[in-house]
RNA sequence: GGCGCUAUCGUCUAACGGUUAGGACGGAGCCCUCUCAAGGCUCAAAUACGGGUUCGAUUCCCGUUAGCGCUACCA
């Protein structure tokens, strides 16, 4: 039975790197009919926050992926301690009464790395029991095989054969002096207990995996299959972090800007994984069908954001691609809340008519506020009247164009083809180019030069609004 | 410092040891066109460096350099 898990620790908002780890786990599970497990790794009580837990759920729900089972590590402390005790009883762990390292310390920089406190590792069981009973605090450490060197090895589904000498592995802690399990112990105990078959996680854990193999071995559990993922890094090559890179690393930032969850998932998948057939835009089913560990590469991927633009241009492009692939009504419904948030009074019926006009002009859902605002306001925001002047023309021409437009537009059916025919004829009649005819009308009606196609826009806006706005433009021109 | 991992256009990436080193984003240009987009076409842009192995290395091996990760009683 294939079982995978995503195990975030609630010490910050849902990070896009974590989201990608979740996605790859999910894809692997769904692809192979396995079970997806969400395990909240909250053993670090000091750093856990409720807000962060909410952020994780919020982000995960937005992705619309879901999971089959859910656990809370803090509720499984008994299991962890039991596994620790079992290892201790086998003599593969020992109590270390050395006070916790406070930080700076002169901790042995220079020659090699610290491996263990000899006095503690060699403490007799009697002495150890006596001190423990007397209430002296201690950490429980794994007794990494010394004496003759041993090679710890495993095969990573992405990075291949991995080997490391026990001479390079320190006696890491299993339990802290407050009795709580460390990440290594809790993670392995839970993975074994939950019968996780594949551990798919960030490459930052690749070197920890040797310790994990040791733990599984000591506890008598068969180790799962491991698959490590290359990391997501900032343009400067450093690991993405909340402190250094701010909101760009938070999943909710993407949601709030108007990314489609499917587009976001698509983008994240392309970072460190490839279907190897040049496909870029892929829907959920395609991703599921194409996913495999062979497609994952081994070098870190840069999320290409900038100071002034938090989003990777490729993410933006992919989002635009997904937006264009959406059915009109679906897109309109997704646009509505963004229009509302921007203070636009948008009704669904109207939005459905506007959507076809803007869907090729927006990259983010929130762009509806800047691209389609004029469809939903009573009063056009102020604009520079110089914009009304057509190419190779002046304010006087603009005024004549608008007067004429006003006249012809009040007499015809307000529908695309008749609007086009009428305005083209008007241009001819006035002896000017069509562009010179259209632009003043466009600016008068939209309040700007760059807008969706004119005739469809006029049709959606309706005769009353158009004539009113053209009238206002004429007045502006006359006033100056 | 020790150990581990990695190295193809600016970025994401493709290439059973044999390709004019491919695609995409972004950039430039052209076309289309009522503006802006979208779309089509074109261009610039990469195998980190040095040694091997081989008839032939982006590809395999070694070294150098660089980056990243781990080296906590964080995860």
Coordinates of C-alpha atoms (C1' of nucleotides) in Angstrom, one line a residue:
Chain A
X1 CA 0.0 0.0 0.0
X2 CA 1.5 3.3 -1.1
X3 CA 1.3 6.0 1.6
X4 CA 2.9 9.4 1.5
X5 CA 2.7 12.3 3.9
X6 CA 3.2 16.0 4.0
X7 CA 4.5 17.1 7.4
X8 CA 4.7 20.9 7.9
X9 CA 5.6 22.4 11.2
X10 CA 3.3 25.3 12.1
X11 CA 6.0 27.9 12.7
X12 CA 5.1 30.3 9.9
X13 CA 2.8 30.7 7.0
X14 CA 2.5 28.1 4.3
X15 CA 5.7 28.5 2.3
X16 CA 5.6 28.0 -1.5
X17 CA 8.4 25.4 -1.1
X18 CA 6.2 23.5 1.3
X19 CA 3.3 23.8 -1.0
X20 CA 5.4 22.3 -3.8
X21 CA 6.4 19.4 -1.5
X22 CA 2.7 18.8 -0.7
X23 CA 1.9 18.9 -4.4
X24 CA 4.5 16.3 -5.4
X25 CA 3.4 14.0 -2.6
X26 CA -0.2 14.4 -3.7
X27 CA 0.6 13.8 -7.3
X28 CA 2.6 10.7 -6.5
X29 CA -0.2 9.4 -4.3
X30 CA -3.0 10.1 -6.8
X31 CA -0.9 8.8 -9.7
X32 CA -0.4 5.5 -8.0
X33 CA -3.7 5.1 -6.1
X34 CA -2.0 5.8 -2.8
X35 CA -3.0 7.5 0.4
X36 CA -2.1 11.2 1.1
X37 CA -1.6 12.0 4.7
X38 CA -1.3 15.4 6.4
X39 CA 0.7 15.3 9.5
X40 CA 1.2 18.5 11.5
X41 CA 4.7 18.3 13.0
X42 CA 4.1 20.4 16.0
X43 CA 6.6 19.1 18.5
X44 CA 8.4 22.4 18.9
X45 CA 5.8 23.9 21.3
X46 CA 7.8 27.0 21.8
X47 CA 7.6 28.1 18.1
X48 CA 4.2 26.8 17.1
X49 CA 1.5 29.3 16.6
X50 CA -2.2 29.0 15.9
X51 CA -2.0 31.6 13.2
X52 CA 0.5 29.6 11.3
X53 CA -1.6 26.5 11.6
X54 CA -4.5 28.4 10.1
X55 CA -2.3 29.7 7.3
X56 CA -1.3 26.1 6.4
X57 CA -4.9 25.0 6.3
X58 CA -5.9 28.1 4.3
X59 CA -3.2 27.6 1.8
X60 CA -3.8 23.9 1.4
X61 CA -7.5 24.4 0.9
X62 CA -6.9 27.0 -1.7
X63 CA -4.8 24.5 -3.7
X64 CA -7.9 22.3 -3.9
X65 CA -5.9 19.1 -3.5
X66 CA -7.0 17.6 -0.3
X67 CA -5.8 14.6 1.8
X68 CA -7.1 11.4 3.1
X69 CA -5.9 11.2 6.7
X70 CA -4.7 13.8 9.2
X71 CA -2.6 13.6 12.3
X72 CA -1.2 15.9 14.9
X73 CA 2.3 14.9 16.1
X74 CA 1.8 16.5 19.5
X75 CA -1.0 14.0 20.1
X76 CA 1.4 11.1 19.5
X77 CA 4.0 11.9 22.1
X78 CA 3.4 8.6 23.8
X79 CA 4.4 6.7 20.7
X80 CA 7.6 8.7 20.3
X81 CA 8.7 8.1 23.9
X82 CA 7.9 4.5 23.6
X83 CA 10.2 4.2 20.5
X84 CA 12.9 6.2 22.3
X85 CA 12.6 3.9 25.3
X86 CA 12.9 0.8 23.1
X87 CA 16.0 2.1 21.5
X88 CA 17.4 3.1 24.9
X89 CA 16.7 -0.4 26.3
X90 CA 18.6 -1.9 23.4
X91 CA 21.5 0.2 24.5
X92 CA 21.5 2.1 21.2
X93 CA 20.8 5.4 23.0
X94 CA 22.2 6.9 26.2
X95 CA 21.5 9.8 28.5
X96 CA 23.5 12.9 28.1
X97 CA 23.4 15.1 31.3
X98 CA 25.5 17.9 29.7
X99 CA 23.5 21.1 30.0
X100 CA 21.9 22.2 26.7
X101 CA 24.2 24.3 24.5
X102 CA 23.1 27.9 25.0
X103 CA 24.3 29.1 21.7
X104 CA 27.5 30.9 21.1
X105 CA 29.8 28.5 23.0
X106 CA 33.3 27.8 21.8
X107 CA 31.9 24.6 20.3
X108 CA 34.9 23.2 18.5
X109 CA 35.0 25.2 15.2
X110 CA 38.1 24.3 13.3
X111 CA 39.1 20.7 13.3
X112 CA 36.3 18.3 12.2
X113 CA 32.9 18.2 13.8
X114 CA 31.7 17.4 17.3
X115 CA 30.6 13.8 17.6
X116 CA 29.8 13.1 21.2
X117 CA 30.6 13.8 24.9
X118 CA 32.8 10.9 25.7
X119 CA 32.0 10.9 29.5
X120 CA 28.3 10.8 28.8
X121 CA 28.5 8.1 26.1
X122 CA 30.6 6.0 28.5
X123 CA 28.5 6.5 31.6
X124 CA 27.6 3.3 33.3
X125 CA 23.9 2.3 33.2
X126 CA 23.9 2.4 37.0
X127 CA 25.3 5.9 37.2
X128 CA 23.0 7.0 34.4
X129 CA 19.9 5.6 36.2
X130 CA 21.0 7.1 39.5
X131 CA 21.4 10.6 38.1
X132 CA 18.2 10.3 36.2
X133 CA 16.3 9.2 39.3
X134 CA 17.8 12.1 41.2
X135 CA 16.0 14.3 38.8
X136 CA 19.0 15.6 36.8
X137 CA 17.8 16.7 33.4
X138 CA 19.2 14.9 30.4
X139 CA 18.9 14.5 26.6
X140 CA 18.7 11.1 25.1
X141 CA 21.3 10.6 22.4
X142 CA 21.6 8.0 19.7
X143 CA 24.7 5.9 20.1
X144 CA 26.1 6.0 16.6
X145 CA 28.3 3.0 16.1
X146 CA 32.0 3.9 16.7
X147 CA 35.0 1.6 16.8
X148 CA 35.0 0.1 13.4
X149 CA 33.6 2.5 10.8
X150 CA 30.2 1.6 9.3
X151 CA 28.7 3.0 6.1
X152 CA 25.1 4.0 6.3
X153 CA 23.4 3.9 3.0
X154 CA 20.1 4.2 1.2
X155 CA 18.9 4.8 -2.3
X156 CA 17.1 8.0 -3.0
X157 CA 14.5 7.9 -5.7
X158 CA 15.8 11.3 -7.0
X159 CA 19.5 11.5 -5.9
X160 CA 20.4 7.9 -6.3
X161 CA 22.8 5.9 -4.1
X162 CA 23.7 7.7 -0.9
X163 CA 26.4 6.7 1.6
X164 CA 27.9 8.2 4.6
X165 CA 30.4 7.0 7.2
X166 CA 29.2 6.7 10.8
X167 CA 32.5 8.6 11.6
X168 CA 30.8 11.6 10.1
X169 CA 27.6 11.4 12.0
X170 CA 27.4 12.8 15.5
X171 CA 25.4 11.3 18.4
X172 CA 22.3 13.3 17.7
X173 CA 19.5 13.8 20.2
X174 CA 16.3 11.7 20.3
X175 CA 14.7 13.3 23.3
X176 CA 15.3 16.8 24.6
X177 CA 15.9 17.4 28.3
X178 CA 12.2 18.5 28.6
X179 CA 11.3 15.0 27.5
X180 CA 9.9 16.0 24.1
X181 CA 11.1 14.2 21.1
X182 CA 13.3 15.8 18.5
X183 CA 12.3 16.1 14.9
X184 CA 14.3 13.1 13.9
X185 CA 12.8 10.7 16.4
X186 CA 9.2 12.0 16.1
X187 CA 9.4 11.9 12.3
X188 CA 10.8 8.4 12.1
X189 CA 8.5 7.0 14.8
X190 CA 5.5 8.4 13.1
X191 CA 6.5 7.4 9.6
X192 CA 6.9 3.9 10.8
X193 CA 3.7 3.9 12.8
X194 CA 1.7 5.4 10.0
X195 CA 3.3 2.9 7.6
X196 CA 4.6 5.6 5.3
X197 CA 6.0 3.9 2.2
X198 CA 7.6 7.0 0.6
X199 CA 9.1 10.0 2.3
X200 CA 9.0 12.8 -0.3
X201 CA 10.5 16.0 1.2
X202 CA 13.0 18.8 0.6
X203 CA 16.6 18.2 -0.2
X204 CA 17.6 20.0 3.0
X205 CA 16.8 16.7 4.7
X206 CA 19.0 14.6 2.5
X207 CA 21.9 14.5 4.9
X208 CA 19.5 14.0 7.9
X209 CA 18.3 10.9 6.2
X210 CA 21.4 8.9 7.3
X211 CA 20.3 9.6 10.9
X212 CA 16.8 8.5 10.0
X213 CA 18.1 5.2 8.5
X214 CA 19.9 4.6 11.8
X215 CA 16.8 5.2 13.8
X216 CA 14.6 3.0 11.7
X217 CA 17.3 0.3 12.0
X218 CA 17.6 0.7 15.8
X219 CA 13.9 0.6 16.3
X220 CA 13.5 -2.4 14.1
X221 CA 11.4 -0.8 11.4
X222 CA 12.0 -1.2 7.7
X223 CA 12.9 2.2 6.3
X224 CA 10.6 3.8 3.8
X225 CA 11.7 4.7 0.3
X226 CA 13.1 8.3 0.2
X227 CA 12.7 10.9 -2.5
X228 CA 14.3 14.3 -2.0
X229 CA 13.3 17.4 -3.9
X230 CA 15.6 20.1 -5.1
X231 CA 15.0 23.3 -3.1
X232 CA 13.3 26.5 -4.3
X233 CA 15.7 29.4 -4.0
X234 CA 15.6 33.2 -4.4
X235 CA 17.3 34.9 -7.4
X236 CA 20.4 35.4 -5.2
X237 CA 20.6 31.6 -4.7
X238 CA 19.7 31.6 -1.1
X239 CA 17.0 29.5 0.4
X240 CA 13.6 31.3 0.3
X241 CA 12.8 32.7 3.7
X242 CA 10.1 34.8 5.2
X243 CA 12.6 37.1 6.9
X244 CA 14.7 37.8 3.9
X245 CA 12.2 37.6 1.1
X246 CA 8.9 38.6 2.6
X247 CA 5.4 37.8 1.3
X248 CA 6.6 36.4 -2.0
X249 CA 7.2 33.1 -0.3
X250 CA 3.7 32.8 1.1
X251 CA 1.0 30.9 -0.7
X252 CA -1.7 33.3 0.4
X253 CA 0.1 36.1 -1.4
X254 CA -0.5 34.3 -4.7
X255 CA -4.1 33.6 -3.8
X256 CA -4.8 37.2 -2.9
X257 CA -3.3 38.6 -6.1
X258 CA -5.6 36.4 -8.1
X259 CA -3.7 33.4 -9.2
X260 CA -5.8 30.4 -10.1
X261 CA -5.0 27.5 -7.9
X262 CA -4.5 25.3 -10.9
X263 CA -2.1 27.7 -12.5
X264 CA -0.2 28.1 -9.3
X265 CA 0.1 24.3 -8.9
X266 CA 1.2 24.1 -12.5
X267 CA 3.9 26.7 -12.0
X268 CA 5.2 25.0 -8.9
X269 CA 5.4 21.7 -10.6
X270 CA 7.6 23.1 -13.3
X271 CA 10.1 24.2 -10.8
X272 CA 12.4 21.2 -10.4
X273 CA 10.3 18.8 -12.4
X274 CA 9.6 18.3 -16.1
X275 CA 7.3 16.1 -18.1
X276 CA 10.2 16.0 -20.6
X277 CA 8.0 16.7 -23.6
X278 CA 7.9 20.5 -23.8
X279 CA 4.5 20.8 -22.3
X280 CA 4.1 23.8 -20.1
X281 CA 0.4 24.5 -19.4
X282 CA -1.0 21.4 -17.8
X283 CA -4.2 20.7 -16.0
X284 CA -4.4 18.6 -12.9
X285 CA -5.1 15.4 -14.7
X286 CA -2.2 15.9 -17.1
X287 CA 0.1 16.5 -14.1
X288 CA -1.1 13.4 -12.4
X289 CA -0.6 11.3 -15.5
X290 CA 2.8 12.6 -16.2
X291 CA 4.3 12.7 -12.7
X292 CA 7.2 10.5 -11.7
X293 CA 10.4 10.8 -9.7
X294 CA 12.4 10.3 -12.9
X295 CA 11.2 13.7 -14.0
X296 CA 12.5 15.5 -10.9
X297 CA 15.9 17.0 -11.4
X298 CA 18.6 17.5 -8.8
X299 CA 19.6 21.2 -8.8
X300 CA 17.8 24.0 -7.0
X301 CA 15.3 26.1 -8.9
X302 CA 15.2 29.9 -8.7
X303 CA 11.8 31.6 -8.2
X304 CA 12.5 34.6 -10.3
X305 CA 10.9 37.5 -8.4
X306 CA 12.1 41.0 -8.2
X307 CA 11.9 43.9 -5.7
X308 CA 9.3 45.7 -7.7
X309 CA 7.5 42.6 -9.0
X310 CA 7.0 39.8 -6.6
X311 CA 5.8 37.3 -9.2
X312 CA 7.9 35.1 -11.5
X313 CA 7.1 36.2 -15.0
X314 CA 6.5 32.6 -15.9
X315 CA 4.0 32.2 -13.1
X316 CA 2.2 35.2 -14.5
X317 CA 2.2 33.9 -18.0
X318 CA 0.9 30.5 -16.9
X319 CA -1.8 32.1 -14.9
X320 CA -2.9 34.1 -18.0
X321 CA -2.9 30.8 -19.9
X322 CA -5.1 29.1 -17.4
X323 CA -7.4 32.2 -17.3
X324 CA -7.9 32.0 -21.0
X325 CA -8.7 28.3 -20.8
X326 CA -11.5 28.9 -18.3
X327 CA -15.2 28.9 -19.4
X328 CA -16.6 32.5 -19.4
X329 CA -19.0 32.0 -16.6
X330 CA -16.5 30.3 -14.4
X331 CA -14.0 33.1 -15.0
X332 CA -16.7 35.7 -14.4
X333 CA -17.5 34.1 -11.0
X334 CA -13.9 34.2 -10.0
X335 CA -13.5 37.8 -11.1
X336 CA -16.5 39.0 -9.1
X337 CA -14.9 38.9 -5.6
X338 CA -11.9 40.8 -6.9
X339 CA -14.1 43.5 -8.5
X340 CA -16.0 43.8 -5.3
X341 CA -12.8 44.0 -3.2
X342 CA -11.7 46.9 -5.4
X343 CA -14.9 48.7 -4.7
X344 CA -16.6 48.1 -8.0
X345 CA -20.3 47.3 -8.0
X346 CA -20.3 44.4 -10.3
X347 CA -23.4 42.3 -11.0
X348 CA -22.9 38.7 -12.2
X349 CA -24.9 39.3 -15.4
X350 CA -22.8 42.3 -16.4
X351 CA -19.6 40.5 -15.5
X352 CA -20.5 37.7 -17.8
X353 CA -20.7 40.2 -20.6
X354 CA -17.5 41.9 -19.7
X355 CA -15.4 38.8 -19.2
X356 CA -14.9 37.9 -22.9
X357 CA -13.6 41.4 -23.5
X358 CA -11.0 41.3 -20.8
X359 CA -9.9 37.7 -20.5
X360 CA -7.0 38.1 -22.9
X361 CA -6.0 41.3 -21.1
X362 CA -5.5 40.1 -17.6
X363 CA -2.7 38.1 -16.0
X364 CA -4.1 38.1 -12.5
X365 CA -7.7 38.0 -11.4
X366 CA -7.2 41.2 -9.5
X367 CA -6.4 43.0 -12.8
X368 CA -10.1 43.2 -13.4
X369 CA -10.0 46.2 -11.2
X370 CA -7.7 48.1 -13.4
X371 CA -8.8 46.7 -16.8
X372 CA -12.5 46.7 -16.4
X373 CA -13.3 49.4 -13.9
X374 CA -15.0 51.7 -16.3
X375 CA -17.7 49.1 -17.0
X376 CA -18.8 49.2 -13.4
X377 CA -18.6 52.8 -12.3
X378 CA -21.2 55.6 -12.7
X379 CA -18.7 58.4 -12.9
X380 CA -15.5 57.8 -14.9
X381 CA -12.4 58.7 -12.9
X382 CA -10.8 61.9 -14.1
X383 CA -8.6 61.6 -17.1
X384 CA -6.4 64.0 -19.1
X385 CA -8.5 65.5 -21.8
X386 CA -5.4 65.6 -24.1
X387 CA -6.0 61.9 -24.4
X388 CA -9.1 62.7 -26.4
X389 CA -7.2 64.1 -29.3
X390 CA -6.7 61.5 -32.0
X391 CA -3.5 60.6 -33.7
X392 CA -2.4 63.5 -36.0
X393 CA -5.3 65.6 -34.7
X394 CA -6.1 68.2 -32.1
X395 CA -8.7 69.0 -29.5
X396 CA -10.9 70.7 -32.1
X397 CA -11.0 67.5 -34.2
X398 CA -11.7 65.5 -31.1
X399 CA -14.7 67.7 -30.4
X400 CA -16.0 67.4 -34.0
X401 CA -15.6 63.6 -33.9
X402 CA -17.5 63.4 -30.6
X403 CA -20.3 65.7 -31.7
X404 CA -20.7 63.6 -34.8
X405 CA -20.5 60.3 -32.9
X406 CA -23.1 61.6 -30.5
X407 CA -25.5 62.3 -33.3
X408 CA -25.1 59.0 -35.2
X409 CA -25.0 56.8 -32.1
X410 CA -28.3 58.1 -30.8
X411 CA -30.0 56.8 -33.9
X412 CA -28.8 53.2 -34.4
X413 CA -29.2 49.8 -32.7
X414 CA -26.6 49.5 -30.0
X415 CA -25.1 46.3 -31.2
X416 CA -21.6 45.4 -32.4
X417 CA -22.1 45.3 -36.2
X418 CA -24.2 48.3 -36.5
X419 CA -21.9 50.3 -34.2
X420 CA -18.9 49.3 -36.3
X421 CA -20.7 50.1 -39.6
X422 CA -21.9 53.4 -38.4
X423 CA -18.7 54.6 -36.9
X424 CA -16.7 53.5 -40.0
X425 CA -19.1 55.3 -42.2
X426 CA -18.9 58.4 -40.0
X427 CA -15.1 58.4 -40.3
X428 CA -15.4 58.3 -44.1
X429 CA -18.0 61.0 -44.0
X430 CA -15.7 63.2 -42.0
X431 CA -12.7 62.4 -44.2
X432 CA -10.6 61.0 -41.4
X433 CA -9.0 57.7 -40.6
X434 CA -11.0 55.2 -38.7
X435 CA -8.4 55.3 -35.9
X436 CA -8.9 59.0 -35.6
X437 CA -12.6 58.4 -35.3
X438 CA -12.4 55.6 -32.8
X439 CA -9.9 57.0 -30.4
X440 CA -11.8 60.0 -29.1
X441 CA -14.8 57.8 -28.7
X442 CA -12.8 55.2 -26.8
X443 CA -11.2 57.7 -24.5
X444 CA -14.5 59.4 -23.8
X445 CA -16.2 56.2 -23.0
X446 CA -13.4 54.3 -21.2
X447 CA -11.4 57.1 -19.8
X448 CA -8.2 55.9 -21.3
X449 CA -6.5 55.0 -24.6
X450 CA -5.8 51.3 -24.0
X451 CA -9.0 49.4 -23.7
X452 CA -10.9 46.4 -25.0
X453 CA -12.2 46.4 -28.6
X454 CA -14.4 49.5 -29.1
X455 CA -17.6 48.2 -30.5
X456 CA -18.1 45.3 -28.1
X457 CA -17.3 47.7 -25.3
X458 CA -19.9 50.2 -26.5
X459 CA -22.5 47.5 -26.8
X460 CA -21.9 46.3 -23.2
X461 CA -21.9 49.8 -21.8
X462 CA -25.2 50.6 -23.6
X463 CA -26.4 53.7 -25.3
X464 CA -27.3 55.7 -22.3
X465 CA -23.9 55.5 -20.6
X466 CA -22.0 56.0 -23.8
X467 CA -23.9 59.1 -24.8
X468 CA -23.6 60.5 -21.3
X469 CA -19.8 60.0 -21.3
X470 CA -19.4 61.4 -24.8
X471 CA -21.4 64.4 -23.7
X472 CA -19.1 64.9 -20.7
X473 CA -16.1 64.7 -22.9
X474 CA -17.4 67.3 -25.3
X475 CA -18.1 69.6 -22.3
X476 CA -14.5 69.1 -21.0
X477 CA -13.2 70.0 -24.4
X478 CA -15.5 73.0 -24.7
X479 CA -14.5 74.3 -21.2
X480 CA -10.8 74.6 -22.0
Chain B
rG1 C1' 36.5 23.4 9.3
rG2 C1' 33.9 18.3 8.4
rC3 C1' 30.3 15.7 5.5
rG4 C1' 26.7 15.6 1.6
rC5 C1' 24.4 17.6 -2.8
rU6 C1' 24.5 20.4 -7.3
rA7 C1' 26.5 22.9 -11.9
rU8 C1' 23.0 23.7 -20.0
rC9 C1' 20.6 30.6 -22.6
rG10 C1' 18.9 36.1 -17.6
rU11 C1' 15.0 32.3 -15.5
rC12 C1' 12.3 27.3 -15.8
rU13 C1' 14.0 23.2 -18.6
rA14 C1' 15.0 19.1 -23.0
rA15 C1' 18.8 16.3 -25.3
rC16 C1' 19.9 5.9 -25.0
rG17 C1' 28.0 9.2 -25.9
rG18 C1' 26.9 11.0 -32.3
rU19 C1' 21.6 17.2 -32.6
rU20 C1' 23.0 23.3 -36.7
rA21 C1' 22.5 21.9 -28.2
rG22 C1' 15.6 21.8 -28.6
rG23 C1' 11.2 24.2 -26.0
rA24 C1' 9.1 27.9 -22.8
rC25 C1' 9.1 32.7 -20.0
rG26 C1' 11.2 37.3 -20.3
rG27 C1' 13.8 40.8 -24.1
rA28 C1' 14.2 42.9 -29.4
rG29 C1' 11.9 43.2 -34.2
rC30 C1' 8.1 42.2 -38.0
rC31 C1' 3.0 40.8 -39.2
rC32 C1' -2.2 41.1 -37.9
rU33 C1' -5.0 45.3 -36.1
rC34 C1' -9.8 50.7 -34.1
rU35 C1' -6.0 51.2 -29.1
rC36 C1' -4.2 47.5 -25.6
rA37 C1' -3.9 42.6 -25.5
rA38 C1' -4.2 37.8 -27.7
rG39 C1' -2.2 35.2 -32.0
rG40 C1' 1.6 34.2 -36.0
rC41 C1' 6.7 34.8 -37.7
rU42 C1' 12.0 36.1 -36.9
rC43 C1' 16.3 37.4 -33.9
rA44 C1' 19.8 37.7 -29.7
rA45 C1' 20.9 34.3 -25.7
rA46 C1' 23.8 28.4 -22.6
rU47 C1' 26.8 23.2 -21.9
rA48 C1' 31.5 26.9 -15.1
rC49 C1' 37.0 25.7 -15.7
rG50 C1' 41.0 22.0 -16.3
rG51 C1' 42.3 17.1 -17.1
rG52 C1' 41.3 12.2 -18.6
rU53 C1' 38.3 7.7 -20.9
rU54 C1' 36.5 7.3 -26.1
rC55 C1' 36.7 7.3 -33.1
rG56 C1' 33.4 10.9 -30.7
rA57 C1' 31.8 13.9 -24.6
rU58 C1' 26.5 18.6 -22.4
rU59 C1' 26.3 13.3 -21.3
rC60 C1' 31.1 8.8 -18.1
rC61 C1' 35.6 9.5 -14.4
rC62 C1' 39.0 12.8 -11.6
rG63 C1' 40.4 17.6 -10.0
rU64 C1' 39.4 22.9 -9.5
rU65 C1' 36.0 26.7 -8.7
rA66 C1' 31.2 28.3 -7.3
rG67 C1' 26.5 27.7 -5.0
rC68 C1' 23.4 25.2 -1.7
rG69 C1' 22.3 21.9 2.5
rC70 C1' 23.5 19.4 7.1
rU71 C1' 26.9 19.9 11.0
rA72 C1' 21.2 22.3 17.6
rC73 C1' 18.2 19.3 23.3
rC74 C1' 14.8 23.8 15.2
rA75 C1' 12.1 21.4 11.8

